[in-house]
């Protein structure tokens, strides 16, 4: 039964959004659906995601706000341009596998302006009937997790900070090591990075999950080349500035401080050691 798999879905949502999530099954015969919202925000406020069967082969998904959404909309209006950019990138990452519509707005530069904001998506299942649990879990992973992560980024769910990282001084150019660290630890950045690049180390090619299996393949997110950002300041782009690294390579690039080795520098050390 789907109900037993709700914990799995809530865990995937919590990991991807960095927030705790409530999930409820809506059942009418075989036409099962889900209703998903942030645990600390009331279901009537939103944002709430709904998943329903659509035709014989698809799921319809929508995210919208409730009639008491003023508080959360106020919070969203404080989102920084970096938060907005990450939220848009997350939505773009969904548009690769699902049809997305943001009524009245462009898919690339949408904004949550009022409670009428919504995102509609259609995700097609060619091999598994949409009423089966596996299909529902796949739709959650591919569509609802990244969409709710976009909403979580706008709402501003905090990332737990490592105090040792945040007391490092600002460096000329305005980008502090703490900012880099925060980006690397942000669960929404991590989700986006892994959706775009997969879970293979960009430096040594290791896919920790396929090597260690159920014991837990750990892959980390690295913020590339902040040094070059200081020399030629350019806006941060979560789609190109983040790459997956295995823990060993990640530790290695950060042996140089405050700014890490570039991947090219690490590669040349590996070459010198005879591991081209
Ligand atoms: Zn590696
Ligand atoms: Zn790093």
Short mmCIF file of C-alpha atoms and ligand atoms in Angstrom, two decimals, residues 200-206 219 244-250 266 270, ligand 1:
data_model
loop_
_atom_site.label_atom_id
_atom_site.label_comp_id
_atom_site.label_asym_id
_atom_site.label_seq_id
_atom_site.Cartn_x
_atom_site.Cartn_y
_atom_site.Cartn_z
CA UNK A 200 29.67 10.76 -10.29
CA UNK A 201 32.81 12.53 -9.00
CA UNK A 202 33.84 15.19 -11.52
CA UNK A 203 37.50 14.67 -10.66
CA UNK A 204 38.23 10.95 -10.35
CA UNK A 205 35.10 9.56 -11.98
CA UNK A 206 34.05 7.50 -8.96
CA UNK A 219 28.78 12.43 -2.94
CA UNK A 244 29.69 16.73 -7.60
CA UNK A 245 32.90 15.44 -5.99
CA UNK A 246 33.57 12.28 -3.97
CA UNK A 247 34.55 13.01 -0.34
CA UNK A 248 38.21 12.20 -1.00
CA UNK A 249 38.60 14.56 -3.97
CA UNK A 250 36.57 17.20 -2.14
CA UNK A 266 44.05 18.48 -8.50
CA UNK A 270 46.99 13.05 -9.55
ZN1 LIG B 1 36.75 11.76 -6.64
#
